[in-house]
Structures are given as C-alpha cells and as structure tokens.
mmCIF file with all atom_site columns, C-alpha atoms in Angstrom:
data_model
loop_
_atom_site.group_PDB
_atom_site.id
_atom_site.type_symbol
_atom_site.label_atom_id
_atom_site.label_alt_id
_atom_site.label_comp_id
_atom_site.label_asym_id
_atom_site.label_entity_id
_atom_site.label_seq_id
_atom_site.pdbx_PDB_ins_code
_atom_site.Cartn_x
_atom_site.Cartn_y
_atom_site.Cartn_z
_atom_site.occupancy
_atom_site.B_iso_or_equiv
_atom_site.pdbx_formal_charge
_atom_site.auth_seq_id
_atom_site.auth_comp_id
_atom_site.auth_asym_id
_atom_site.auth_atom_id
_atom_site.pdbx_PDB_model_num
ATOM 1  C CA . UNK A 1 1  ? -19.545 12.838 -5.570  1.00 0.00 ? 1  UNK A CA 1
ATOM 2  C CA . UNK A 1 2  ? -16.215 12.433 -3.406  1.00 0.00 ? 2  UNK A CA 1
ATOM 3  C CA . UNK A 1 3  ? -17.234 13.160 -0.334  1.00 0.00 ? 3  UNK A CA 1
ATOM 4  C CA . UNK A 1 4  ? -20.636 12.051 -0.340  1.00 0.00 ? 4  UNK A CA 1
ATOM 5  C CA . UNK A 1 5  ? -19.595 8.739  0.929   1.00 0.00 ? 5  UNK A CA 1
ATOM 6  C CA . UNK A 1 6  ? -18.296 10.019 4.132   1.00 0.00 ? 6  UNK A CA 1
ATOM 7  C CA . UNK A 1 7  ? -21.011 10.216 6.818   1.00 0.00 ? 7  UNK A CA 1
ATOM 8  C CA . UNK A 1 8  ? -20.904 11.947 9.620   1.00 0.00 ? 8  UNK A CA 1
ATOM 9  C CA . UNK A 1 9  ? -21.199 8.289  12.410  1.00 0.00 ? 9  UNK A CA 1
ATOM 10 C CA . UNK A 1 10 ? -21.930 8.885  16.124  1.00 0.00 ? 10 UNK A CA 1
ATOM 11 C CA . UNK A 1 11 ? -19.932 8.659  18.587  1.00 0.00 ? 11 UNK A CA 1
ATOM 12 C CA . UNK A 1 12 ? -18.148 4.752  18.930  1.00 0.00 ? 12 UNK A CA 1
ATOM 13 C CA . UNK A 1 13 ? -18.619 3.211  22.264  1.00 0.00 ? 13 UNK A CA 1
ATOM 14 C CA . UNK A 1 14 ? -14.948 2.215  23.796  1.00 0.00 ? 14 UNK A CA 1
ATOM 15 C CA . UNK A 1 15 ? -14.666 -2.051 23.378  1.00 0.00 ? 15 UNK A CA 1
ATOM 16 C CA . UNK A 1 16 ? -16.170 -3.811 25.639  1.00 0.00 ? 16 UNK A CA 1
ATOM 17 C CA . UNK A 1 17 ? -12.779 -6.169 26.690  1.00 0.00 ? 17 UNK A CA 1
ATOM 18 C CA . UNK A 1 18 ? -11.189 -3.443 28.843  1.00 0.00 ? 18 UNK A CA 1
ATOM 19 C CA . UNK A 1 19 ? -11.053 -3.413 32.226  1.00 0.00 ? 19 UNK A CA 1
ATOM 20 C CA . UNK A 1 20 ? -11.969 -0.522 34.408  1.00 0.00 ? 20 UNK A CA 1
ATOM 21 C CA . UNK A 1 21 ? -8.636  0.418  35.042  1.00 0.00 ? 21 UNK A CA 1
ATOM 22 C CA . UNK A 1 22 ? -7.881  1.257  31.380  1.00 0.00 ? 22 UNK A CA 1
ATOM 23 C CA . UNK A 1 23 ? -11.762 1.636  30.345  1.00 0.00 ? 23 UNK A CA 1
ATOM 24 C CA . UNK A 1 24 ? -11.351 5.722  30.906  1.00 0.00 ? 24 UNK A CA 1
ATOM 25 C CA . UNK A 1 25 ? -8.004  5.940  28.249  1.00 0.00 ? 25 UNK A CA 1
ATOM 26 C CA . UNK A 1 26 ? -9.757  3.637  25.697  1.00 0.00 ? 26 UNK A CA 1
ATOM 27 C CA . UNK A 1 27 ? -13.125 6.107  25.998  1.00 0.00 ? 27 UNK A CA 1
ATOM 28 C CA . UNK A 1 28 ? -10.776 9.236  25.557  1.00 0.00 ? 28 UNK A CA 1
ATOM 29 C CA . UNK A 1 29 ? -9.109  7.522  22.539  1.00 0.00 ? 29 UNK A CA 1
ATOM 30 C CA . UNK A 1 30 ? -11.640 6.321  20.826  1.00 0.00 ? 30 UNK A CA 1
ATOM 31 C CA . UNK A 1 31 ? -13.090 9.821  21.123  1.00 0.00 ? 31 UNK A CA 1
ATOM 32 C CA . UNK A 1 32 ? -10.073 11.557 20.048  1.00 0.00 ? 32 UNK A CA 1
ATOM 33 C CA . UNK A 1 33 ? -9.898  9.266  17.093  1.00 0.00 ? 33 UNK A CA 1
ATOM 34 C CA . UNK A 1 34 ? -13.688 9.690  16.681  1.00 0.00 ? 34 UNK A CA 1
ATOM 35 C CA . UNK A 1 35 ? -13.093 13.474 16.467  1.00 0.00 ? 35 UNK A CA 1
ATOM 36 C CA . UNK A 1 36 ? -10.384 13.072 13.948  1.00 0.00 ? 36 UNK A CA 1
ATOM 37 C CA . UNK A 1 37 ? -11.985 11.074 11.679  1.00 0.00 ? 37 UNK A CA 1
ATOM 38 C CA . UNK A 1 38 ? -15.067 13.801 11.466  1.00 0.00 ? 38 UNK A CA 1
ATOM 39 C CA . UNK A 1 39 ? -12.530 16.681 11.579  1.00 0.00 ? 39 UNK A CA 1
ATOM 40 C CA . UNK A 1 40 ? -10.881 14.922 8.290   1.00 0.00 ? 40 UNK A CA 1
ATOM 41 C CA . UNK A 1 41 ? -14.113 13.815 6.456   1.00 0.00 ? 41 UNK A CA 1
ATOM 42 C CA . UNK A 1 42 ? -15.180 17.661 7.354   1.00 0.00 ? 42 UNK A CA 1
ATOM 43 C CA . UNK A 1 43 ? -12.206 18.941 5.567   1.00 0.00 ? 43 UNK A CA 1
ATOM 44 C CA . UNK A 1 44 ? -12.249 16.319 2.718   1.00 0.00 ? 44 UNK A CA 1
ATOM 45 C CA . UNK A 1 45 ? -15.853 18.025 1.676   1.00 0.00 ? 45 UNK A CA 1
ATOM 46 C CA . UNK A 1 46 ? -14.404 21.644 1.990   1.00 0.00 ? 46 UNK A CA 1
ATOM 47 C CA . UNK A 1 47 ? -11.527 20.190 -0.565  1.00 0.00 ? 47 UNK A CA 1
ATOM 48 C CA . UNK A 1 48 ? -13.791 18.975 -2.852  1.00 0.00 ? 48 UNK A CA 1
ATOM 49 C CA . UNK A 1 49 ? -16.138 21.877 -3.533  1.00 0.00 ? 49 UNK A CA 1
ATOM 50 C CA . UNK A 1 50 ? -13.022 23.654 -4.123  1.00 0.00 ? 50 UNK A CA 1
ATOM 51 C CA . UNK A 1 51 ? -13.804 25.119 -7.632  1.00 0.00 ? 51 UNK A CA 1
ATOM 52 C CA . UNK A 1 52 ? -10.032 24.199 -8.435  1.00 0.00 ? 52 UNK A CA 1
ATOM 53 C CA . UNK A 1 53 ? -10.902 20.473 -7.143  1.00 0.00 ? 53 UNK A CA 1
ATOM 54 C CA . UNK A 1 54 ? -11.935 18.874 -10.497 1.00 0.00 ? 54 UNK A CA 1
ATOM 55 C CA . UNK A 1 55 ? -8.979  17.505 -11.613 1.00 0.00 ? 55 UNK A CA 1
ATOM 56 C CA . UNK A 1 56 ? -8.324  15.860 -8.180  1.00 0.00 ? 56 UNK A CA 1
ATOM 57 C CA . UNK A 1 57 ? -12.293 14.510 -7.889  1.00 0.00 ? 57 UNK A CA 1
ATOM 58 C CA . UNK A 1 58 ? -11.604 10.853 -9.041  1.00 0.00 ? 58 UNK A CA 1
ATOM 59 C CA . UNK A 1 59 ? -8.921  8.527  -9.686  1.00 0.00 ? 59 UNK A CA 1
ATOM 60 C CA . UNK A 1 60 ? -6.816  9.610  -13.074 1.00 0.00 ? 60 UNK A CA 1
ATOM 61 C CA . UNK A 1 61 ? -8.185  7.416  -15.951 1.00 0.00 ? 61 UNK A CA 1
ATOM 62 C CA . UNK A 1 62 ? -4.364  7.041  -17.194 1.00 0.00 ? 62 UNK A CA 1
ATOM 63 C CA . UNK A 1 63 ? -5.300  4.354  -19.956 1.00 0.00 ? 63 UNK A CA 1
ATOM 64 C CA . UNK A 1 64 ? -7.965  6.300  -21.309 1.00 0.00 ? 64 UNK A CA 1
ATOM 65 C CA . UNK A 1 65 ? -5.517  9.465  -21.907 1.00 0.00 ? 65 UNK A CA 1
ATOM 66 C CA . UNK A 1 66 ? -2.437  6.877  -23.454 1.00 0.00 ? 66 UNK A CA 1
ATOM 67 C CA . UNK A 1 67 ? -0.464  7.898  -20.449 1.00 0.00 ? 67 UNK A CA 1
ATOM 68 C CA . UNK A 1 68 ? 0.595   4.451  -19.898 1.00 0.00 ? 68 UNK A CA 1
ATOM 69 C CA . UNK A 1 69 ? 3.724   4.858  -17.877 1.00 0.00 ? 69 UNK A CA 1
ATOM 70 C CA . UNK A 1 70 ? 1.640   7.065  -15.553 1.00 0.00 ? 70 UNK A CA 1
ATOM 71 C CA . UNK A 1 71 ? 1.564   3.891  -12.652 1.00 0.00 ? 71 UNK A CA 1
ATOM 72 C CA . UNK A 1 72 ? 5.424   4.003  -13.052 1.00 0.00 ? 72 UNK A CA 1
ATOM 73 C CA . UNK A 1 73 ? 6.109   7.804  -12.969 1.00 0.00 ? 73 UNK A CA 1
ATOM 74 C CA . UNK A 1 74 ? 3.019   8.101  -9.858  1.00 0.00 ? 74 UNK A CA 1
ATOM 75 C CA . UNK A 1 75 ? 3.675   4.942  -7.257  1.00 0.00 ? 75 UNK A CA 1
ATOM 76 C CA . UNK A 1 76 ? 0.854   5.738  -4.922  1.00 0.00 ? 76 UNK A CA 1
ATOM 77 C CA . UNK A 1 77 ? -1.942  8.103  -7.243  1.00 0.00 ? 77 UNK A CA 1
ATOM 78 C CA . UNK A 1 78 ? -4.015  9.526  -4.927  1.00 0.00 ? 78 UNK A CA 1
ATOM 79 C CA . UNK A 1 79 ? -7.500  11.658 -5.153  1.00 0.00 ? 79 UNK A CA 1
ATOM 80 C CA . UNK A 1 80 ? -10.536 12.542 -2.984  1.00 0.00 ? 80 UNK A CA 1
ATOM 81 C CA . UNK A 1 81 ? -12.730 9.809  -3.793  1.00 0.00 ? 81 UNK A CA 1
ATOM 82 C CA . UNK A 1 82 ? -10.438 7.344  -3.558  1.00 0.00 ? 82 UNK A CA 1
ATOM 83 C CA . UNK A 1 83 ? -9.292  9.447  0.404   1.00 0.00 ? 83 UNK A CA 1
ATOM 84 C CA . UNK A 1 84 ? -12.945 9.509  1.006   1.00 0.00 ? 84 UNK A CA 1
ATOM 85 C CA . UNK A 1 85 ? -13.365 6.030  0.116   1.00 0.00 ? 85 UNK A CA 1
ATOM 86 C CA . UNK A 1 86 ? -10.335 4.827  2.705   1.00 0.00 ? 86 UNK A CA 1
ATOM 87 C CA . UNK A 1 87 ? -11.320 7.347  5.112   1.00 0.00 ? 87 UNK A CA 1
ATOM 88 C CA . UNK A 1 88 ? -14.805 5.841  5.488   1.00 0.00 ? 88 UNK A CA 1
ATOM 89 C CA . UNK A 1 89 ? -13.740 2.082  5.955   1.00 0.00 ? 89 UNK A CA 1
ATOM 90 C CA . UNK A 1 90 ? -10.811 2.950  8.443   1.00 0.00 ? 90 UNK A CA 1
ATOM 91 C CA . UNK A 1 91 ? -8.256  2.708  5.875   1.00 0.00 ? 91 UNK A CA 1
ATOM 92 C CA . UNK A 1 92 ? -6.665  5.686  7.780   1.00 0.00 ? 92 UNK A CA 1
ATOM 93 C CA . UNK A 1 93 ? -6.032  3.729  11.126  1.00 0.00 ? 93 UNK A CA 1
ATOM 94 C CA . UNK A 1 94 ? -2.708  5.603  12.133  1.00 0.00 ? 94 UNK A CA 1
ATOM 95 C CA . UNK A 1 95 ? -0.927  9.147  11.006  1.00 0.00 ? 95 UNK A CA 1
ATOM 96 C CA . UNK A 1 96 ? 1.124   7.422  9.318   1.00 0.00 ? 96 UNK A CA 1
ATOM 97 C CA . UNK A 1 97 ? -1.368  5.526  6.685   1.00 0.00 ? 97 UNK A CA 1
ATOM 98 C CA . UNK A 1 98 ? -2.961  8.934  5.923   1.00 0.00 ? 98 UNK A CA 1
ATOM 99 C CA . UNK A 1 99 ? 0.189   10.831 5.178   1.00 0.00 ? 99 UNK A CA 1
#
C-alpha cells in the first residue's frame, strides 16, 4: 500500500553541535518539523483510503498504456506512493520541495 511505508517515528532529539544559546530554537524546530512530518504522513493515509484514490495509488505505468509522450506532456508525475516514499526519507526538507 501507499502509505504503509510511512511510520509514525518518535520524537527527534535536537543535534547535538548547538550551543545552549541556540539549543532551545533547534528543540522547537525540530519539533515543529517533527509535527509536520506526522501531520502530513497522517493526511497522506486519509488520501489514500479515499475510495476515489485508485487512480492516484502508484506511479502511472505510461509505457504499459502506449502513452509514450506522457513524460513530455507530465514534467514532474506525481502519486501517493511515490509522496509517501519521499516523505519517509526526508525528501520533503522545505515547503517548497513538497509543493
């Protein structure tokens, strides 16, 4: 399944290089970020039950249907396992990346 590769991780402990000045901001952002990432692997489960999700499961097999201009119609195909699949190794590691 799509999401079944997310997992629901504890909790990261902030890097051990900052100092004590900054240790408090690096806690609360790796926590926020923490949050995020469980918050977006939570809704990327809800998507995929959807019982209009099938279509949008797994990557398109384009050369198997003969749609062989689909990588030059589509520049960046995108479905839920693949999201899952980016979302689990820290693909995601800014807004910008998952949007």
């Amino acid at each position: 399944g799509v999401a079944h590769g997310i997992k629901d991780r504890d909790s990261p402990a902030a890097p051990s290089n900052a100092d004590d000045g900054d240790r408090a901001v690096v806690e609360r952002d790796h926590l926020v970020h923490w949050w995020c990432e469980r918050q977006l692997a939570r809704c990327l489960r809800r998507c995929s039950r959807h019982r209009d999700a099938a279509p949008f499961l797994e990557p398109l097999p384009y050369e198997e249907l003969g749609l062989e201009d689909f990588p030059a119609v589509v520049e960046q195909p995108m479905d839920l396992q693949t999201i899952g699949e980016l979302l689990e190794s820290g693909g995601y590691e800014d807004d910008d990346g998952l949007i």
